Short mmCIF file of C-alpha atoms and ligand atoms in Angstrom, two decimals:
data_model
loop_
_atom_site.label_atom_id
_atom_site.label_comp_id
_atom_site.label_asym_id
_atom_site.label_seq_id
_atom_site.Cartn_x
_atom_site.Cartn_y
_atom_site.Cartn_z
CA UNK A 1 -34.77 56.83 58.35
CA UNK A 2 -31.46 56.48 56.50
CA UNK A 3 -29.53 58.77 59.20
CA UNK A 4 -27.77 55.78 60.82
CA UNK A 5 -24.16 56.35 59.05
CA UNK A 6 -24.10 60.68 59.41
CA UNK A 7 -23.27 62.81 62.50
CA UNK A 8 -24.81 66.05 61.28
CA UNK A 9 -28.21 66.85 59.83
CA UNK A 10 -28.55 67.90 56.28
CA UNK A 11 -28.79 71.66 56.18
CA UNK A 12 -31.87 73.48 55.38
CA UNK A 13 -31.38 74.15 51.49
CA UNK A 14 -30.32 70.40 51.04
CA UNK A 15 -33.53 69.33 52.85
CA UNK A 16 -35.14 71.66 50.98
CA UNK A 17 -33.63 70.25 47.31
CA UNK A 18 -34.33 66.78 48.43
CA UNK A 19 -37.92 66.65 49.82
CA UNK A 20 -40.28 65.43 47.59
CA UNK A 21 -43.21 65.29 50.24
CA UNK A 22 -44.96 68.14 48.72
CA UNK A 23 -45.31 66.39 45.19
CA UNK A 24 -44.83 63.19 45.96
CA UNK A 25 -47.93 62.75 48.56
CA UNK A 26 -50.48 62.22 45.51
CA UNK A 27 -49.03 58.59 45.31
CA UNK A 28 -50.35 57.46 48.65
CA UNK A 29 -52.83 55.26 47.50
CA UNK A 30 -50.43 53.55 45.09
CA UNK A 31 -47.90 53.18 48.34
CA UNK A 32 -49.92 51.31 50.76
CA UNK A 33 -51.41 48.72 47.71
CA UNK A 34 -47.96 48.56 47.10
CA UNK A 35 -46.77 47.94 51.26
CA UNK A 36 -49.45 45.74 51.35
CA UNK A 37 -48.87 43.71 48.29
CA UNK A 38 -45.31 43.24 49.87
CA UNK A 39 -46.08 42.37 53.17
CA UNK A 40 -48.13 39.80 52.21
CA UNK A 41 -46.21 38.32 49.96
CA UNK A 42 -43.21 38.31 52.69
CA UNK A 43 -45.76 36.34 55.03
CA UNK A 44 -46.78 33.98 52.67
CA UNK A 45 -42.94 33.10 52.21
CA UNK A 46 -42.03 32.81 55.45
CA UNK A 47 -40.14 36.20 55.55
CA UNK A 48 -42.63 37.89 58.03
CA UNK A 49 -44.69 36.19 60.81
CA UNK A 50 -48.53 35.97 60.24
CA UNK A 51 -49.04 38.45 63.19
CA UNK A 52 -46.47 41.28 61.92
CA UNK A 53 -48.55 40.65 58.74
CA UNK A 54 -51.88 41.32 60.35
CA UNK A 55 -50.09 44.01 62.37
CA UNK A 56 -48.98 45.87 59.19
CA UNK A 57 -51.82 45.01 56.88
CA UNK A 58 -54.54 46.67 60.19
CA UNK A 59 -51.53 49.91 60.40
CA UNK A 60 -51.81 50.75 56.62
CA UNK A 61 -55.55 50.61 56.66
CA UNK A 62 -55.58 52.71 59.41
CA UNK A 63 -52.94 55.52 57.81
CA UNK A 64 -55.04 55.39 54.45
CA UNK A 65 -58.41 56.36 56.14
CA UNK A 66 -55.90 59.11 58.60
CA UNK A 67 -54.67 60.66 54.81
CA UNK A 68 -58.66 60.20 53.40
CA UNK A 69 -59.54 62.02 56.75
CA UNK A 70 -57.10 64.86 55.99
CA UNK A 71 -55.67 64.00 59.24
CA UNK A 72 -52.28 62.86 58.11
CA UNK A 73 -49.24 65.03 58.65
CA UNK A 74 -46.76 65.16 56.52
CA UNK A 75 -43.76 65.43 57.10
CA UNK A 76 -40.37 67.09 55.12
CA UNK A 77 -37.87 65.91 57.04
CA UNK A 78 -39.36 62.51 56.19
CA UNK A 79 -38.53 63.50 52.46
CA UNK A 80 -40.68 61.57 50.48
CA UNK A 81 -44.54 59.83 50.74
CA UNK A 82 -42.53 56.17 51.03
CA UNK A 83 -40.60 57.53 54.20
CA UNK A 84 -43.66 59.60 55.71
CA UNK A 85 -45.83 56.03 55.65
CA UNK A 86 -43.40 54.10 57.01
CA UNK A 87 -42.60 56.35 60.16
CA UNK A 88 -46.00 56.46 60.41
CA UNK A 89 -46.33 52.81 60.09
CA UNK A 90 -44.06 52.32 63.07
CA UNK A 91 -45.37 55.05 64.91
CA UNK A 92 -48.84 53.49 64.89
CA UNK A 93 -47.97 49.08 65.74
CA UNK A 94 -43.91 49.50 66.82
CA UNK A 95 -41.39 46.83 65.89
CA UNK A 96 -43.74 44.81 62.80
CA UNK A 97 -43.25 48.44 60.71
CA UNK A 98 -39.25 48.43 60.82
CA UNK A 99 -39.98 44.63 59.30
CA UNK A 100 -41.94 46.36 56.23
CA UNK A 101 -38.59 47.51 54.25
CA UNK A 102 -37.15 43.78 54.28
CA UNK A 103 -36.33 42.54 50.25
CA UNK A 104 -37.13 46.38 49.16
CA UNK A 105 -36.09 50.02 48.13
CA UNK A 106 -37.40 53.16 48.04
CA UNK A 107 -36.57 52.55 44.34
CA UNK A 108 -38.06 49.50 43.39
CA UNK A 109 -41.28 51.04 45.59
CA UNK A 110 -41.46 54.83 43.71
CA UNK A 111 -41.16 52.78 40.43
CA UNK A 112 -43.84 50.68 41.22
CA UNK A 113 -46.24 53.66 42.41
CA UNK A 114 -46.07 55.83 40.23
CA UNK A 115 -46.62 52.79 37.65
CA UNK A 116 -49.87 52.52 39.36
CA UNK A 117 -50.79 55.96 39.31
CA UNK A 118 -50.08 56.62 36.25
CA UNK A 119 -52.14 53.41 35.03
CA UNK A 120 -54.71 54.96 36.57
CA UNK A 121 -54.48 58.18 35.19
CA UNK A 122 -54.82 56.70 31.81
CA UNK A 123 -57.69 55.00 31.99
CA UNK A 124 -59.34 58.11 33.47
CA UNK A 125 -57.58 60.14 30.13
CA UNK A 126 -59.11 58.00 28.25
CA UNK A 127 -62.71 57.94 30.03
CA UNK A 128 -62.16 61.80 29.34
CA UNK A 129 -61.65 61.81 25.99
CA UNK A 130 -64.75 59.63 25.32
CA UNK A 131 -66.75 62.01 27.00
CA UNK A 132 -65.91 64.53 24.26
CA UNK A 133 -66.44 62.31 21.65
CA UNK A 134 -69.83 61.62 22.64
CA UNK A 135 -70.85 65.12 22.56
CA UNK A 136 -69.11 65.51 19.56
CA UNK A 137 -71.38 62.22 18.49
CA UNK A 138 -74.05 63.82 19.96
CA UNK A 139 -73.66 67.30 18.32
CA UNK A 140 -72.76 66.01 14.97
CA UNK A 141 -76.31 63.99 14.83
CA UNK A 142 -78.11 67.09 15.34
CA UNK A 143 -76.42 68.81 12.27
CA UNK A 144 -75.78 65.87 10.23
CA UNK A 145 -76.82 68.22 6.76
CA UNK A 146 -75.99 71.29 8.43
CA UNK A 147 -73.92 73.05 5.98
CA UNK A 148 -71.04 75.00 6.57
CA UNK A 149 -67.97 76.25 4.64
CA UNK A 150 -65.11 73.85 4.45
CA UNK A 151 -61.67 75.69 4.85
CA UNK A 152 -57.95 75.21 3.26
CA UNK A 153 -55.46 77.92 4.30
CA UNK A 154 -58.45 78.86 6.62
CA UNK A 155 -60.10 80.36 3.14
CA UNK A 156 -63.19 78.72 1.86
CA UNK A 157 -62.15 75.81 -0.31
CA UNK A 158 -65.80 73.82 -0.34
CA UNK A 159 -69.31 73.54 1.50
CA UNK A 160 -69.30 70.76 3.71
CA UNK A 161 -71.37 69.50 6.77
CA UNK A 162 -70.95 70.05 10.06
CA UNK A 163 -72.03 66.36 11.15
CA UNK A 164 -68.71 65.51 8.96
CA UNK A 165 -66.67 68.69 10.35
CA UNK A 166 -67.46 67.52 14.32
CA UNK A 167 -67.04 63.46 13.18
CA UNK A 168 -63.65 64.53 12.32
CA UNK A 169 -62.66 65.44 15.99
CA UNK A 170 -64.58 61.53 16.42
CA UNK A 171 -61.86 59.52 14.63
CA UNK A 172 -58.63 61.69 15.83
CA UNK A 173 -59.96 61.01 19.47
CA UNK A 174 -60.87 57.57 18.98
CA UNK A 175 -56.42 57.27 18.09
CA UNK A 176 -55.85 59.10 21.02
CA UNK A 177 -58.01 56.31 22.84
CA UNK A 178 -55.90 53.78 21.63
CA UNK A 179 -52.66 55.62 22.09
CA UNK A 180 -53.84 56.47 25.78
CA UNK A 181 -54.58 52.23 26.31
CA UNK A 182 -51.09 51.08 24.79
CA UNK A 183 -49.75 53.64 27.05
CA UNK A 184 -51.30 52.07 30.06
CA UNK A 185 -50.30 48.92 28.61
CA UNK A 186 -47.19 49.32 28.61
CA UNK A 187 -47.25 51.12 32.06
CA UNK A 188 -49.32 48.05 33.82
CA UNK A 189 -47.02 45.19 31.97
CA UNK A 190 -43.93 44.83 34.35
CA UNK A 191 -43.94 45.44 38.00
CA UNK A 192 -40.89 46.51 39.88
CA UNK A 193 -41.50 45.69 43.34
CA UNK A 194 -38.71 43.48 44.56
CA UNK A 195 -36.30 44.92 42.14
CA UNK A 196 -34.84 46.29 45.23
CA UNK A 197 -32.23 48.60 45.02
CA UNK A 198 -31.16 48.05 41.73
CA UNK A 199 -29.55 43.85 41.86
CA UNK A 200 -32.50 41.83 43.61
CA UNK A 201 -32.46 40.61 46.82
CA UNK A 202 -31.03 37.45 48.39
CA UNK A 203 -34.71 37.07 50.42
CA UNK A 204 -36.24 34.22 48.82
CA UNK A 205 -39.18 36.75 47.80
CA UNK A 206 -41.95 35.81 44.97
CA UNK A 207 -42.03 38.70 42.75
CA UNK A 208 -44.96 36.70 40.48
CA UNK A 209 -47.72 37.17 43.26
CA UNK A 210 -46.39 40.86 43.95
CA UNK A 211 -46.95 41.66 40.49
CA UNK A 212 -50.80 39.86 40.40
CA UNK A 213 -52.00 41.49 43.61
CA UNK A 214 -51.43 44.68 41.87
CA UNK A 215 -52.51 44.06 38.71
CA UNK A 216 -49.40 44.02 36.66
CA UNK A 217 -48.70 41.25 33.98
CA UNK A 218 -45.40 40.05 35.22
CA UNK A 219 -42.55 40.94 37.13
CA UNK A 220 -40.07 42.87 35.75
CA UNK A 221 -37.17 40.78 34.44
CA UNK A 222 -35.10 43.36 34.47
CA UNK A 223 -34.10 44.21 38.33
CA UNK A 224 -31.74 47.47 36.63
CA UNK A 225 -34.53 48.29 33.99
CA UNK A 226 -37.05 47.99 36.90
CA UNK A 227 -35.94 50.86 38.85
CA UNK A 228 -34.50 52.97 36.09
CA UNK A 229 -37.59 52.98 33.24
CA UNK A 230 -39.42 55.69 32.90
CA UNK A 231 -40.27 55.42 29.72
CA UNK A 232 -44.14 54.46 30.51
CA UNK A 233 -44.30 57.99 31.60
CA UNK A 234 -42.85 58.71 28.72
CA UNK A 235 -45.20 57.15 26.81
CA UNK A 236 -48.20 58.49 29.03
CA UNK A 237 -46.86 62.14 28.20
CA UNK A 238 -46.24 61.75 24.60
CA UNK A 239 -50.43 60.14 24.28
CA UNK A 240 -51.18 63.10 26.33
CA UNK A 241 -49.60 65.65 24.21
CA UNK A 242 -51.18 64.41 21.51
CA UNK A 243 -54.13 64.65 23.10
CA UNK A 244 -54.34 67.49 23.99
CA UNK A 245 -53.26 69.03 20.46
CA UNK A 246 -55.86 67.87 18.67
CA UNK A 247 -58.25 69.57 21.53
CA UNK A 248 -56.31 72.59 21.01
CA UNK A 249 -56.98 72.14 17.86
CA UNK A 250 -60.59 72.28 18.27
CA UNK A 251 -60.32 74.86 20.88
CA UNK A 252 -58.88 77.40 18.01
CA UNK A 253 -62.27 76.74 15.82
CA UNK A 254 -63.90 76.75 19.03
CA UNK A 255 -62.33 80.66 19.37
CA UNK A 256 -63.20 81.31 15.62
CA UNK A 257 -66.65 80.20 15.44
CA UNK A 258 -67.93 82.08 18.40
CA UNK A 259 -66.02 85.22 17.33
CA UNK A 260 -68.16 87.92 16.13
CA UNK A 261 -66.40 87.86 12.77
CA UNK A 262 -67.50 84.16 11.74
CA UNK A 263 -70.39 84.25 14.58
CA UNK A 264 -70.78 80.09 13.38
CA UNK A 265 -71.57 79.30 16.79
CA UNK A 266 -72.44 80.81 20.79
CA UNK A 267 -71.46 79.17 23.88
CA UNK A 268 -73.41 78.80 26.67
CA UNK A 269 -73.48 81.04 29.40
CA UNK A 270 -71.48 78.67 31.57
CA UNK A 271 -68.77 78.61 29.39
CA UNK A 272 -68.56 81.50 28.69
CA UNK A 273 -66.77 84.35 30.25
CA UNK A 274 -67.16 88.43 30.72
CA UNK A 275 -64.50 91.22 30.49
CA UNK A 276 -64.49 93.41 33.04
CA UNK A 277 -64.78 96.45 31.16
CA UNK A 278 -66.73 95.74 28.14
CA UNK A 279 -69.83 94.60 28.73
CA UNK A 280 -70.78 93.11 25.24
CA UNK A 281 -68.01 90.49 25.33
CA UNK A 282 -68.62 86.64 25.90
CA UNK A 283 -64.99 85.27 25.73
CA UNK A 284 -63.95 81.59 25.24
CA UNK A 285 -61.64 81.61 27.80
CA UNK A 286 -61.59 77.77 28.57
CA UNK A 287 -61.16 77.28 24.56
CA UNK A 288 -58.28 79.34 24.75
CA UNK A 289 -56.70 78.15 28.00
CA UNK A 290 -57.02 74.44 26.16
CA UNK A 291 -54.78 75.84 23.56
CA UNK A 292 -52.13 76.88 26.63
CA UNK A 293 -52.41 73.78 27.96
CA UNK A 294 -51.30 71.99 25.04
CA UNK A 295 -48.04 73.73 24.77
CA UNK A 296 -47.53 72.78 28.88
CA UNK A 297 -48.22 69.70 28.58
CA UNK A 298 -45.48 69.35 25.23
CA UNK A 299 -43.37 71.04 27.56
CA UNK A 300 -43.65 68.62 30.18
CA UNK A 301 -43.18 65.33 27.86
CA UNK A 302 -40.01 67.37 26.58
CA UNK A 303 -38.94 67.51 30.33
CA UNK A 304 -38.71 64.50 30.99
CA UNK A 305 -37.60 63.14 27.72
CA UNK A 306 -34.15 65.63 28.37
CA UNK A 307 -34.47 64.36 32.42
CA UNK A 308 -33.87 60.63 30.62
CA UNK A 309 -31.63 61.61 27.74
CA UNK A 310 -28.07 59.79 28.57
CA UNK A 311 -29.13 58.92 32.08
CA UNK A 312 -27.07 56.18 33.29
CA UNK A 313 -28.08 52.55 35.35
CA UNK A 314 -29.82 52.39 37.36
CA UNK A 315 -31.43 54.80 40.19
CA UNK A 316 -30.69 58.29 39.82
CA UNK A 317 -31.80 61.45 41.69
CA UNK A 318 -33.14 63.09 38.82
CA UNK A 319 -35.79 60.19 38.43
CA UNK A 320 -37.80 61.78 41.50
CA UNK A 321 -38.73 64.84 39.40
CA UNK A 322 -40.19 63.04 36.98
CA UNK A 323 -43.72 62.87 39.33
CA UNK A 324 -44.74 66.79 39.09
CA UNK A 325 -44.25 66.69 35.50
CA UNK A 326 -46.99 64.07 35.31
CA UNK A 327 -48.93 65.48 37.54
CA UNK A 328 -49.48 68.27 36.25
CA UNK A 329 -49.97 67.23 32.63
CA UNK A 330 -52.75 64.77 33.88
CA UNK A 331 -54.38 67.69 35.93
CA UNK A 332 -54.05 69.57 32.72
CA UNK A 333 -55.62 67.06 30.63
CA UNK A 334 -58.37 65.84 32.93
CA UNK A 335 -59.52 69.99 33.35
CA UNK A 336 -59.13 70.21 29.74
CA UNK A 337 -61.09 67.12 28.53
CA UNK A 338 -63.71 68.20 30.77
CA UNK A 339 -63.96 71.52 29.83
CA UNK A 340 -64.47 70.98 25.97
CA UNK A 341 -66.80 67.94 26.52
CA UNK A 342 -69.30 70.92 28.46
CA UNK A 343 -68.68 73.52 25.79
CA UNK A 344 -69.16 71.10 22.95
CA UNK A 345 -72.62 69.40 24.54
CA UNK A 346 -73.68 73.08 25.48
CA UNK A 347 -72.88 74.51 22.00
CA UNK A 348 -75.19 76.45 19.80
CA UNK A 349 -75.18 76.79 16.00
CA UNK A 350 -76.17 79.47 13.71
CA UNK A 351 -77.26 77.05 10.96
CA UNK A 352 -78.16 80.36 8.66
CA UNK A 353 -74.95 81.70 8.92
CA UNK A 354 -73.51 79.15 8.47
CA UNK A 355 -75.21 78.48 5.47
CA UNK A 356 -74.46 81.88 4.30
CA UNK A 357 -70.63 81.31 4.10
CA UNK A 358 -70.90 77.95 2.68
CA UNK A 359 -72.08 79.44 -0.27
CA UNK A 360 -69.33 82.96 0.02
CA UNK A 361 -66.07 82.68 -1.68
CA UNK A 362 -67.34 80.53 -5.13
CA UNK A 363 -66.90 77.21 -2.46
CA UNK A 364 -68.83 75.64 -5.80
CA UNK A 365 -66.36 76.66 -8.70
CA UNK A 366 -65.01 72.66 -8.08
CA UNK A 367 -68.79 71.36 -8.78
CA UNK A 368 -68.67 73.66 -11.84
CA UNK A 369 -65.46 71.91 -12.90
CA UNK A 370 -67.04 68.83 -12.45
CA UNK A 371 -70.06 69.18 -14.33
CA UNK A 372 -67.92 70.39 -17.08
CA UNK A 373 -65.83 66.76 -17.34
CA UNK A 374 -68.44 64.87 -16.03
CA UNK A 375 -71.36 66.57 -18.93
CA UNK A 376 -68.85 67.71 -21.50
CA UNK A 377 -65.78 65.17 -21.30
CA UNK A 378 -63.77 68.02 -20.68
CA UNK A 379 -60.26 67.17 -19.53
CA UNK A 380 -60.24 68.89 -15.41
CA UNK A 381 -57.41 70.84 -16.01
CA UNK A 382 -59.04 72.65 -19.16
CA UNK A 383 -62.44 72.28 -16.88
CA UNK A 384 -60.34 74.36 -14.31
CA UNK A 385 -59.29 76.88 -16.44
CA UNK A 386 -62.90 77.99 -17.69
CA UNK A 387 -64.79 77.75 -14.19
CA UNK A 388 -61.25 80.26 -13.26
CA UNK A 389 -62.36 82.22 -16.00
CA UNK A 390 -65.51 82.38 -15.01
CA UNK A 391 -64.66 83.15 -11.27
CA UNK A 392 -62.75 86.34 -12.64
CA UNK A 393 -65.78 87.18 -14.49
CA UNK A 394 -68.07 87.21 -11.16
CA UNK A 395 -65.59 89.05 -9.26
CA UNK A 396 -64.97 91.73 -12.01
CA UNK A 397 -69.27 91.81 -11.80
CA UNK A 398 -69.12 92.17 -8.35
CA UNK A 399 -71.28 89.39 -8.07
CA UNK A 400 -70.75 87.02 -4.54
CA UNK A 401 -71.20 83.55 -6.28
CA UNK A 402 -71.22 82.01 -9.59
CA UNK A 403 -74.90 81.07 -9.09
CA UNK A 404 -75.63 85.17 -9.54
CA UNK A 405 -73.63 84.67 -13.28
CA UNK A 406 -76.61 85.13 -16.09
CA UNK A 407 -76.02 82.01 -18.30
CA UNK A 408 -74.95 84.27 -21.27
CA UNK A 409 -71.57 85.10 -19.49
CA UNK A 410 -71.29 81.09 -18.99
CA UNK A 411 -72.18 80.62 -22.69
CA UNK A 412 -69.59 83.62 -23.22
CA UNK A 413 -66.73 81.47 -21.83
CA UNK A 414 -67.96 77.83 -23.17
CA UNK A 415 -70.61 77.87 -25.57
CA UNK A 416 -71.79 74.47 -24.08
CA UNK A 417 -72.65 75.03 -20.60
CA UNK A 418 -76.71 74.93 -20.26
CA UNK A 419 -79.03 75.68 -17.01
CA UNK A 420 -78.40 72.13 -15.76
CA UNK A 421 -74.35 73.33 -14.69
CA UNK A 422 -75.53 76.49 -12.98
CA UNK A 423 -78.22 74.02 -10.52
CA UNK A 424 -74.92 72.30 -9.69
CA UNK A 425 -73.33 75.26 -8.01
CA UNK A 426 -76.07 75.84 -4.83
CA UNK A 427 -74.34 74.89 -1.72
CA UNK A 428 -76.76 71.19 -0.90
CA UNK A 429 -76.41 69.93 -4.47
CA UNK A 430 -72.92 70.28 -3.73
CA UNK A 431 -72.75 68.68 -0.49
CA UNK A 432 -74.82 65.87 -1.77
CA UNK A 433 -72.65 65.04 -4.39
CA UNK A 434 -69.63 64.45 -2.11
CA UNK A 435 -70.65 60.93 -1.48
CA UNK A 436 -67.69 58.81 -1.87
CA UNK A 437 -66.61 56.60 1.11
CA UNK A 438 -65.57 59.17 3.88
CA UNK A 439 -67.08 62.18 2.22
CA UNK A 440 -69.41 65.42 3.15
CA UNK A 441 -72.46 64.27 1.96
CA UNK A 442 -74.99 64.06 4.60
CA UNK A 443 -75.87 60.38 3.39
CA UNK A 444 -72.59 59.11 4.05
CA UNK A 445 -72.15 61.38 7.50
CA UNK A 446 -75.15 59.90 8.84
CA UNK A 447 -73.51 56.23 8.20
CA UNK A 448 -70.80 57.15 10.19
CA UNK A 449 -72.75 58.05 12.61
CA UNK A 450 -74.65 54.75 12.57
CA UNK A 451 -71.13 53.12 12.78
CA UNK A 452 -70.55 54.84 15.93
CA UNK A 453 -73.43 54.06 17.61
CA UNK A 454 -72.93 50.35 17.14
CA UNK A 455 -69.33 51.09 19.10
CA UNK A 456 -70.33 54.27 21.26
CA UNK A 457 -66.50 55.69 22.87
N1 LIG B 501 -38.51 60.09 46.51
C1 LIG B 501 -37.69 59.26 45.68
C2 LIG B 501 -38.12 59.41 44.21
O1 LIG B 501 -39.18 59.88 43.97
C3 LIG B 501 -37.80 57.83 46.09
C4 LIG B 501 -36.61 57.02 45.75
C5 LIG B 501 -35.45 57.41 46.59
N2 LIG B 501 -34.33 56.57 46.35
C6 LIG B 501 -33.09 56.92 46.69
N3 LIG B 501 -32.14 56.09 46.41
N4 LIG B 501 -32.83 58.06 47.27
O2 LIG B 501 -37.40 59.07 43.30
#
C-alpha cells in the first residue's frame, strides 16, 4: 500500500516487527464506522461522487458481515487492520476504494478507532462492575444483622455486620463507576478523524459531522494532539487498575473466608475448583487469579504510561503497541468482573461461625470502655486502661471473652462496674450500638440499603 517509493521488500524480521494484524484486527468494527463516517462526509462535500459513496458505503458492509462470517483473511503483509480493509475494499468495487484514503492517515484513523473501542470497552467495564455490586446489594440484604468479626491488622478489632462488610465493596465500586464514565468521557470528547497525518489537510473536509456520526463531542482542535494522545487510554487503564484492586481486594477475603481456617463462607460448586491429588480441597482459584490479574493489569497501565513518557509530536511507532496492552487489561477485567459477580451471588455463609468469632478475641473490650465513660464519666483513656486490665485478667483466667469474667473480678478492678456493663459486651448489643451515620448497626445498614435501591448500579 505504501510500497510506491522502495525497490526491495522489507525482510522477514522487519515485517515481522511491524505487523500489527494479529492485535490490531479487534478494531474492525471501529474501522469501517470510522471509513464510513469519512466517506460520507467526503460525498457530502463534494470530495467523492455520490456513486463512489454508495460504492464504498455497499463494500464496507459487505467486508464487515465477510469478518462477522469468519470469512475474512487477514493479511500480514498488509500490516495493520486499516491496510487489510482497504485492500479489501478495492479488491471487492475497484477504483471508488483507492478514493477512500483522500483527507486521511492511518494516524488520524488508528486514533480514532481505538477511541471508539475503547469507549466501548468502558461502558461495558462499567456494566461489569454493576453487576457485582448488585450481588453484593443482593448478598448484603440477606445478612443485613449477620454478625461477623470486624478486622484491623487482620486481628479482631470489633463485631460488625456483614450487610455493612459487603456494602463496603458497594461504595468503592460505585467510584470506580464514575472513574470508568469520566474515562469514557474523556475518550468519546474529541475525535481525530481528519487530523490527517499530523497538520490537517488542504481538502475542504468537515471534521464537525465526522465527529457526530460517530458519536464524539467535537473534533479535535488539536490536528498534532489528535494523532499523538493517548492519554484516554491512559485514563481507561489507570480506572481499570483501580478496578480491579479493589476486586482483588475482595478476592483475598474471598480466599480467607472459604479457607478452612476462618471457614466464614463456601463457594459454590461452580466456582469452585478440585486439586488433583487431594480430594478434600475446594480451591478459589478464580478469587485468586482476580488477585493476578490486578497486578497485570497495573502492569499494563505502567506500560504504557513509560511507552508515553517523553514521547515527542506527533505520530510515533511506539503508539501502535499501545492496543495489546488494552486489550488485554479489558479482557482481564471483563473475565474478572464476571467471575466475582457469580461467586459473590452464589456465595454461602456460615452465619454461626461467624458469629462465633465476632465474639473471639474480647472484639467488646471498646463497648466496655464505653459503658465505663458513658455510665461512670470516666475519662476513655482511664476507661481504656481498666477494660486493658481487665482483658489481662481474662486471658491470665483462660477465659475466651470478658462476658465469661464473674462480676467480682470487674468489681476487683473498678469497684463501680454493676451487671448492666457486662450485658454491654455480647456481640448484638454491640453491633446495635454502632449507629452513628455510616456505622455497623444493622438499623443504619439496612438504610443504606434502602438508599441503594432507590439508585440500583
Ligand atoms: N498500525 C498503526 C498503529 O497502530 C497505524 C498507524 C500507522 N501509521 C504510520 N505512520 N505508520 O499505530
Amino acid at each position: 500500500m505504501w510500497g510506491g517509493r522502495f525497490a526491495d521488500k522489507p525482510t522477514d524480521a522487519m515485517q515481522a516487527i511491524n505487523a500489527s494484524i494479529d492485535i490490531d484486527q479487534r478494531l474492525w468494527r471501529a474501522d469501517i464506522a470510522g471509513s464510513k463516517a469519512h466517506a460520507a462526509m467526503l460525498a457530502a462535500q463534494g470530495l467523492l461522487t455520490a456513486e463512489d459513496d454508495g460504492k464504498i458505503q455497499a463494500g464496507l458492509d459487505q467486508i464487515a458481515a465477510e469478518i462477522e462470517a469468519g470469512a475474512f483473511t487477514f493479511s500480514r503483509e498488509l500490516e495493520d487492520i486499516h491496510l487489510n480493509i482497504e485492500a479489501r475494499l478495492t479488491e471487492r468495487i475497484g477504483e471508488a476504494g483507492k478514493r477512500l484514503h483522500t483527507a486521511r492517515s492511518r494516524n488520524d484513523q488508528v486514533a480514532t478507532d481505538f477511541r471508539l473501542w475503547i469507549g466501548e470497552a468502558l461502558a461495558r467495564a462499567v456494566a461489569g462492575v454493576g453487576r457485582v455490586q448488585r450481588a453484593l446489594l443482593m448478598q448484603a440484604e440477606v445478612h443485613a444483622d449477620w454478625a461477623m468479626p470486624g478486622f484491623t491488622h487482620l486481628q479482631s478489632a470489633q463485631p460488625i455486620t456483614l450487610g455493612h462488610h459487603l456494602l463496603a465493596y458497594v461504595e468503592m465500586l460505585e467510584r470506580d463507576r464514575a472513574r470508568l464514565r469520566g474515562a469514557r468521557d474523556t475518550t468519546m470528547r474529541d475525535c481525530p478523524l481528519g487530523a490527517a497525518a499530523l497538520a490537517g489537510t488542504g481538502f475542504p473536509i468537515d471534521r464537525s459531522s465526522t465527529a457526530a456520526a460517530l458519536n464524539f463531542s467535537r473534533p479535535a482542535p488539536n490536528s498534532l494532539d489528535a494523532v499523538s494522545a493517548r492519554d484516554f487510554a491512559l485514563e481507561a487503564l489507570a480506572a481499570l487498575a483501580i478496578a480491579l484492586t479493589h476486586l482483588s481486594r475482595l478476592a483475598e477475603e474471598i480466599v480467607l473466608w472459604t479457607s478452612p481456617q476462618f471457614a466464614f463462607a463456601r463457594l459454590s460448586d461452580a466456582w469452585s475448583t478440585g486439586s488433583s491429588i487431594m480430594p478434600q480441597k475446594r480451591n478459589p482459584d478464580a478469587a485468586e487469579l482476580i488477585r493476578a490479574k490486578a497486578a497485570r493489569v497495573t502492569a499494563h497501565f505502567s506500560a504504557l504510561a513509560s511507552i508515553m513518557k517523553a514521547l515527542p509530536l506527533a505520530y510515533a511507532k511506539d503508539l501502535q503497541e499501545d492496543k495489546a496492552l488494552a486489550f488485554e487489561a479489558f479482557d482481564a477485567f471483563d473475565l474478572s468482573a464476571a467471575a466475582m459477580a457469580g461467586m459473590i451471588e452464589t456465595m454461602i455463609f456460615d452465619g454461626a461461625r461467624m458469629a462465633a468469632a465476632a465474639g473471639a478475641g474480647f472484639s467488646t473490650a471498646t463497648d466496655l470502655a464505653d459503658w465505663l465513660v458513658r455510665d461512670l464519666k470516666i475519662p476513655f483513656r482511664d476507661a481504656h486502661h481498666i477494660t486493658g486490665a481487665l482483658v489481662r485478667r481474662a486471658e491470665a483466667l483462660g477465659l475466651p471473652s470478658l462476658a465469661d469474667l464473674p462480676l467480682g473480678e470487674f468489681q476487683a478492678v473498678e469497684p463501680r462496674i454493676t451487671e448492666a456493663a457486662r450485658a454491654t459486651l455480647g456481640v448484638d448489643q454491640s453491633i446495635a450500638s454502632r449507629a452513628s451515620y455510616g456505622g455497623t448497626a444493622p438499623v443504619r445498614v439496612r438504610e443504606q440499603i434502602a438508599r441503594w435501591k432507590e439508585t440500583p448500579p
